[in-house]
Coordinates of C-alpha atoms in Angstrom, one line a residue:
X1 CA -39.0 15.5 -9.1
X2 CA -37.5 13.2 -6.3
X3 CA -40.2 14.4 -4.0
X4 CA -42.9 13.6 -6.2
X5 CA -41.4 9.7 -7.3
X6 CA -41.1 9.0 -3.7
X7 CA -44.7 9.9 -3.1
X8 CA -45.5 8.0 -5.8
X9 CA -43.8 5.0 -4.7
X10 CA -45.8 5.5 -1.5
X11 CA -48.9 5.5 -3.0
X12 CA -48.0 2.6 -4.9
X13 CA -47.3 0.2 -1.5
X14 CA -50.5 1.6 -0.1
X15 CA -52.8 0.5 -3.0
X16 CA -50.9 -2.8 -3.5
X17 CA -50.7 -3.4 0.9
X18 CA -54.7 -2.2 0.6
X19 CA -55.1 -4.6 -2.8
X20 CA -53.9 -7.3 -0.6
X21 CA -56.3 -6.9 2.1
X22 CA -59.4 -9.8 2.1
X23 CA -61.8 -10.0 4.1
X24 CA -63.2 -13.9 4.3
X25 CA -67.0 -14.3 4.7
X26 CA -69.4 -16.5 6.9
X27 CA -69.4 -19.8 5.7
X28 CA -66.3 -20.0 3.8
X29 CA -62.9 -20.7 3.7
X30 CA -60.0 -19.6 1.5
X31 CA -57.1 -22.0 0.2
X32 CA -54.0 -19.9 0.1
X33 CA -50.7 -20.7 -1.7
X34 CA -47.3 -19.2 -1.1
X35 CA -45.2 -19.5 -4.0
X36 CA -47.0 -22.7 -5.4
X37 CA -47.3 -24.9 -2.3
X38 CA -50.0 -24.4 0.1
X39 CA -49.6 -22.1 3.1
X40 CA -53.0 -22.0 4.9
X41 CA -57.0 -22.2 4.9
X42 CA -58.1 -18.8 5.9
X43 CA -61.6 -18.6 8.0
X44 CA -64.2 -15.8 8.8
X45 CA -62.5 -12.4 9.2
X46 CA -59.7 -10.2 7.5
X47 CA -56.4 -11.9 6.3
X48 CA -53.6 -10.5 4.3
X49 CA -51.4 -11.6 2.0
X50 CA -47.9 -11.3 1.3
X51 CA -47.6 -10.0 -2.6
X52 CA -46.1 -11.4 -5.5
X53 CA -45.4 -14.5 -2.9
X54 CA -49.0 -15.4 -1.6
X55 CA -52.3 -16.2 -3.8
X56 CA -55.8 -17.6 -3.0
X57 CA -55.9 -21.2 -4.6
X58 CA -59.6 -21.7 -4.2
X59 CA -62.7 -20.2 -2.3
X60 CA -64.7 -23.3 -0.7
X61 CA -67.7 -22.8 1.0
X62 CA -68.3 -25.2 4.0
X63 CA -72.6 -24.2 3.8
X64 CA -74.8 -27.8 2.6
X65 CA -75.3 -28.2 -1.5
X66 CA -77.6 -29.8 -3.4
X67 CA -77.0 -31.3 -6.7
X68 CA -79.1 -32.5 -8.6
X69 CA -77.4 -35.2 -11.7
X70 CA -79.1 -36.0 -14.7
X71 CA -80.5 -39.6 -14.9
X72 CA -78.3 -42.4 -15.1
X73 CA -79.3 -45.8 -17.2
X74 CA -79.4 -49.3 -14.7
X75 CA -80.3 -52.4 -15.4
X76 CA -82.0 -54.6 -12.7
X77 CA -81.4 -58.1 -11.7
X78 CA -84.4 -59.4 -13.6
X79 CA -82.9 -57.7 -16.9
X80 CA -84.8 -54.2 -16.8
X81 CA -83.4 -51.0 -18.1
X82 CA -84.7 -48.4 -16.0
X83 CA -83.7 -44.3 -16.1
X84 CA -83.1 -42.7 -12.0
X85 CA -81.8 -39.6 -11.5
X86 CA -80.5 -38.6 -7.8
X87 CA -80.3 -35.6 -5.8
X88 CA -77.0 -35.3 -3.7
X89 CA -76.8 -33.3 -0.8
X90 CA -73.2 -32.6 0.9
X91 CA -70.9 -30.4 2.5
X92 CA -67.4 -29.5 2.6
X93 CA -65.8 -30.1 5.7
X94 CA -61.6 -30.2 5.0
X95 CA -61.2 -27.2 2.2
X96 CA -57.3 -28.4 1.7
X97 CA -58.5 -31.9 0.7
X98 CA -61.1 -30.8 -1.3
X99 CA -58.8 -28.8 -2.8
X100 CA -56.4 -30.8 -3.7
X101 CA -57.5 -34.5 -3.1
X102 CA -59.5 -34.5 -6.6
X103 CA -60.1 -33.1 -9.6
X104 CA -63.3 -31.5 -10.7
X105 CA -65.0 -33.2 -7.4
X106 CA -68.7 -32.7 -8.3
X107 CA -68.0 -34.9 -11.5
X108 CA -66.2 -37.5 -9.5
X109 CA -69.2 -37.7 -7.2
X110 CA -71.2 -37.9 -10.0
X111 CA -69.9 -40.6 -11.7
X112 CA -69.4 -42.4 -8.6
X113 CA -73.2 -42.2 -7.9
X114 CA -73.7 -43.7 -11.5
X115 CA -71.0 -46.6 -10.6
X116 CA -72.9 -47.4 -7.1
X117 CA -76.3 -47.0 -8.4
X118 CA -76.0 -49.3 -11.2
X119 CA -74.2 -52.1 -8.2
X120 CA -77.3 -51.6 -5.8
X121 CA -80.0 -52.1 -8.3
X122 CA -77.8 -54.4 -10.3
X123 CA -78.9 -56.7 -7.5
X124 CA -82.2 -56.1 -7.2
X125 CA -85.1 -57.1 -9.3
X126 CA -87.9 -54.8 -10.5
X127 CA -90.4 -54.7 -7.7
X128 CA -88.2 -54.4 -5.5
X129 CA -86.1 -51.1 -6.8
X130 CA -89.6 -49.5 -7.3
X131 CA -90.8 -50.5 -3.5
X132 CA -86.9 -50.2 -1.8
X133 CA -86.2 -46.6 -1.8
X134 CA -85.4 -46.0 1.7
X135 CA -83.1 -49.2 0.8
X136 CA -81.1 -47.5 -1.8
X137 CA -80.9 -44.4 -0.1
X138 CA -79.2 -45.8 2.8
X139 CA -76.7 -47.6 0.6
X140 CA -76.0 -44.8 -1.9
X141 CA -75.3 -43.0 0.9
X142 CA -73.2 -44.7 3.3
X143 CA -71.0 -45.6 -0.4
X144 CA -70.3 -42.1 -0.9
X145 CA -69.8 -41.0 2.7
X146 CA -66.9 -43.3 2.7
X147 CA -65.4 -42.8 -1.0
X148 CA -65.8 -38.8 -0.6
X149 CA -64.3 -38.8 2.8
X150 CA -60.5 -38.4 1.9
X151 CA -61.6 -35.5 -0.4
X152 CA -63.0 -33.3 2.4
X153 CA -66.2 -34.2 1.2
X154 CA -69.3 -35.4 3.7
X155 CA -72.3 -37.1 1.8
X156 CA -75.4 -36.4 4.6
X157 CA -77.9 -37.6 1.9
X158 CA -78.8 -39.4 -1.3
X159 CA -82.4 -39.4 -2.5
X160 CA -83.7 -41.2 -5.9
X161 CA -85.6 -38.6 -7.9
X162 CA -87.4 -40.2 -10.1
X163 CA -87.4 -44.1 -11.4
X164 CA -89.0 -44.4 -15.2
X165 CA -89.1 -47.6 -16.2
X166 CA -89.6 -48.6 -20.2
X167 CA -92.7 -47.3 -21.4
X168 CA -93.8 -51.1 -21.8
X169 CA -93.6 -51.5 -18.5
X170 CA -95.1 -48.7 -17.1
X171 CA -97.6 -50.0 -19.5
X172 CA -97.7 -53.5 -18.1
X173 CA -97.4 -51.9 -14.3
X174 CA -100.6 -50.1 -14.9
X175 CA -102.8 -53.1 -15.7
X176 CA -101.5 -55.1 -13.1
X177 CA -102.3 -52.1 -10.7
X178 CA -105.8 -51.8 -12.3
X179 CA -105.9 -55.9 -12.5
X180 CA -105.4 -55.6 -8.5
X181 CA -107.7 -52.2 -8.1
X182 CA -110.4 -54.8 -9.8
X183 CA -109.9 -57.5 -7.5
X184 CA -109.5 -55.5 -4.4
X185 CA -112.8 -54.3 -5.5
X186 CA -114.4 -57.3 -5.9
X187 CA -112.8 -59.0 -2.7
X188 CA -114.3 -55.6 -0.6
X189 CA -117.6 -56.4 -2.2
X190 CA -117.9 -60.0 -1.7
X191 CA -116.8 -59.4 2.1
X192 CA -119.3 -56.7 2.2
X193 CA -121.8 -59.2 1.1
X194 CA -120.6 -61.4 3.5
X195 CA -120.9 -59.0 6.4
X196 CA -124.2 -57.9 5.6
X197 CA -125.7 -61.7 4.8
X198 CA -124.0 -62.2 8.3
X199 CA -125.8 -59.2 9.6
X200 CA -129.0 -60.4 8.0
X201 CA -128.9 -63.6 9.3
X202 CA -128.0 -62.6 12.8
X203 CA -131.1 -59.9 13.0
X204 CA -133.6 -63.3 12.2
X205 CA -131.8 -65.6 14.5
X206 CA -132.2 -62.8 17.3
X207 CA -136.1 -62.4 15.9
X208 CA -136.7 -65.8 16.2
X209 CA -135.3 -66.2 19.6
X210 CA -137.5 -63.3 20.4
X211 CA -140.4 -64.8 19.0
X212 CA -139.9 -68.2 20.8
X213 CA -139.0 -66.6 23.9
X214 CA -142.3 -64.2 23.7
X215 CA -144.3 -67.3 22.8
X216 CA -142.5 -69.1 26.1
X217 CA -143.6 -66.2 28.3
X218 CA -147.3 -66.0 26.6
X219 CA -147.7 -69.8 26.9
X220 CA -146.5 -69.4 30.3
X221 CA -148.8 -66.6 31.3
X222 CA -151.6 -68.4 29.8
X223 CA -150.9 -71.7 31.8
X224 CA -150.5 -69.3 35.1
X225 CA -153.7 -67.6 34.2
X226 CA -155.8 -70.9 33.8
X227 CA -154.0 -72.6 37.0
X228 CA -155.0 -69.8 38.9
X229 CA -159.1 -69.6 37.0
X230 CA -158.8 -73.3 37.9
X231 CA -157.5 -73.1 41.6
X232 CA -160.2 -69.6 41.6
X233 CA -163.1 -72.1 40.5
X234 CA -161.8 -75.3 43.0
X235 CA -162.0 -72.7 45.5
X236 CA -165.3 -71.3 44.9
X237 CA -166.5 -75.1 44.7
X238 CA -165.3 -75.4 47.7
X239 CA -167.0 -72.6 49.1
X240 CA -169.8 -73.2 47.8
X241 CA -170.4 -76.8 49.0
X242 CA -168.6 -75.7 52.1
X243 CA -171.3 -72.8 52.2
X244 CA -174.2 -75.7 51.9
X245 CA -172.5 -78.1 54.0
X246 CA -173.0 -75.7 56.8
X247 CA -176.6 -74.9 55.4
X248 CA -177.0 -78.7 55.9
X249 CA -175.9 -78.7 59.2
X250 CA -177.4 -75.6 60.0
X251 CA -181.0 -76.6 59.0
X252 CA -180.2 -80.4 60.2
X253 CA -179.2 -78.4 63.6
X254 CA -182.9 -76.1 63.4
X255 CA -184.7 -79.5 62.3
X256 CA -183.3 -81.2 65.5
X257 CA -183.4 -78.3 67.6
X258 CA -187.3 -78.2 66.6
X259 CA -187.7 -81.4 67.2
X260 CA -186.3 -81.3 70.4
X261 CA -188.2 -78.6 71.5
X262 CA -191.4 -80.0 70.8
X263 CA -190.7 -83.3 72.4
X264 CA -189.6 -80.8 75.1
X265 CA -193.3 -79.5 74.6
X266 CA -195.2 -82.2 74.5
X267 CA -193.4 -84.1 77.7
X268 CA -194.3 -80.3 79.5
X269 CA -197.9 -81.2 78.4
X270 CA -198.1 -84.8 79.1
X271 CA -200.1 -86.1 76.4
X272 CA -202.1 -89.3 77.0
X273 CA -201.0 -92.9 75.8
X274 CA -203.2 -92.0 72.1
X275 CA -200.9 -89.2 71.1
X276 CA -198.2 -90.8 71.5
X277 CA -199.4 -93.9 69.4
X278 CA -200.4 -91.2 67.2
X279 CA -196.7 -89.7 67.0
X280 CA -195.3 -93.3 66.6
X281 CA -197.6 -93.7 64.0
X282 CA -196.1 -90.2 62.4
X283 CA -192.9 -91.5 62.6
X284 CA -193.1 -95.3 61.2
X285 CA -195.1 -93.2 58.1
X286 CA -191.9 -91.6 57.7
X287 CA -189.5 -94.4 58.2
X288 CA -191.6 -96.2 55.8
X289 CA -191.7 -93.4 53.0
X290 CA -190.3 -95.9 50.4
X291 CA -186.3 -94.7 50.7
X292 CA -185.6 -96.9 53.7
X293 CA -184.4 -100.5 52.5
X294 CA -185.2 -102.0 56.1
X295 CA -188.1 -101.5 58.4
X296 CA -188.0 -102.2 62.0
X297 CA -191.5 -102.7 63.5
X298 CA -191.4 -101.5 66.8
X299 CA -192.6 -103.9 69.7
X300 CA -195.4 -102.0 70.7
X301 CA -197.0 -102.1 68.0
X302 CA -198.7 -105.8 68.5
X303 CA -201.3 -105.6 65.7
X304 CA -202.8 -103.3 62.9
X305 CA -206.3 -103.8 64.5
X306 CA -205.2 -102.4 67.5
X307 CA -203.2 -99.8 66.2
X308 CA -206.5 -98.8 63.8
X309 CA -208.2 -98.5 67.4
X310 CA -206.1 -96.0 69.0
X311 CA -206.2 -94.0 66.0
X312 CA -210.2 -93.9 66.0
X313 CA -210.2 -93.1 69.9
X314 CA -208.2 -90.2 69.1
X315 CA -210.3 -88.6 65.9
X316 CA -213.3 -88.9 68.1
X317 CA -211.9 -87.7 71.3
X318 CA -210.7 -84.5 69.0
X319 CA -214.2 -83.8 67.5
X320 CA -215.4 -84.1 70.5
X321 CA -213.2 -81.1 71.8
X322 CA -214.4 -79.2 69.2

């Protein structure tokens, strides 16, 4: 009987030092108490606890969490109730604080993103909460960093869901957005018009300078071309009176050369005193053809009578030769 009590007893230790056995897991830390006060923060890894005096207060894990609170009413600076709900994202970084620095901590965050939400866009007007989200963020966030801090608590983020505005507004929001769509429209038409009237008017400015400069270039060819048909025809004037100036002087040159030669002629065959009355008689005919203003009688010529003579002398000595 004593045997069997003292194996029981044994068994008993063993179960309750086994029962006391925990084994902590990655990413989170265990609050321990000893006899009501705490004792330690246990880590990663197997721990064991002293029973009947030791107990785990709280399991906290130190991982990032997301919470997501339900929409809170603001007003805006410009007297607009508007509904925004926020997503929180923190993480526990001093389990003992977050223990026992506050109660409930995820509503105490809550309402103290409520309270600093409704202070940021207290001071804010409409447009502006609807086009400052970055703004908000940063504030929210830098607000809650700092209040959470002495309950182990570190804020990395704050984002703004969603931001409803009254249905009247939204209302109101959307005309003035299609009211701007319009004009927008309207202003990318009318500068479109603009470009292409622009466009229009550039293509017959650069026509007509075209134009004028191909009519420059024509009128200019033409004026070359009939400088150089006159300068062509000047030339083959000049040629050509060039041509019978020397034709001139050529037959003038023949017509004296003849001449010459025949008065070379006749002084080879000495011609007696009638012949050459007759030639003088040849030559005042031609002196006195009727274009000569002036005539010069020659001395010799004393008398028509006797000039009549000579002439008969020679017709009859020339029938007599034939």
């Amino acid at each position: 009987m004593g045997k069997y009590l003292i194996l029981g007893l044994i068994v008993f230790i063993l179960l309750v030092v086994v029962s006391n056995i925990n084994i902590v897991p990655q990413a989170q830390i265990y609050v321990v108490e000893r006899l009501g006060a705490f004792f330690s923060a246990w880590s990663t890894g197997p721990h064991m606890l002293i029973p009947f005096l030791d107990r785990i207060a709280k399991k906290v894990s130190v991982k990032e969490q997301v919470v997501d609170f339900k929409p809170q009413a603001v007003i805006t600076k410009d007297n607009v109730t508007m509904q925004i709900d926020t997503v929180v994202f923190f993480q526990i970084t001093d389990a003992k604080q977050y223990t026992y620095g506050v109660e409930r901590p995820m509503s105490a965050i809550e309402n103290l993103t409520a309270t600093t939400l409704r202070n940021i866009i207290g001071d804010m007007e409409l447009d502006a909460t609807l086009t400052s989200r970055d703004v908000i963020n940063t504030k929210i966030t830098a607000t809650l960093d700092q209040a959470t801090d002495r309950w182990g608590i570190k804020v990395n983020r704050v984002e703004l869901k969603n931001i409803l505005p009254p249905r009247e507004i939204q209302d109101a929001m959307e005309k003035q957005m299609k009211a701007e769509r319009e004009r927008r429209e309207k202003i990318l038409q009318a500068e479109g018009e603009k470009k292409s009237q622009v466009l229009v008017a550039e293509g017959e400015k650069e026509s007509a300078i075209l134009r004028a400069e191909a009519e420059k270039e024509s009128a200019i060819l033409r004026a070359q071309a009939e400088k150089e048909s006159l300068i062509l025809r000047a030339e083959a004037v000049k040629e050509q009176k060039i041509r019978e100036a020397e034709g001139e002087a050529q037959s003038i040159e023949m017509v004296q050369q003849a001449y010459a030669e025949s008065i070379v002629k006749l002084n080879e065959a000495s011609p007696a005193q009638n012949v050459i009355a007759l030639k003088s008689l040849e030559a005042f005919a031609k002196a006195a053809d009727g274009k000569a203003t002036k005539i010069i009688i020659p001395s010799q010529i004393q008398n028509i009578a006797g000039l009549a003579s000579s002439i008969k002398e020679i017709i009859v000595d020339d029938k007599k030769n034939n």
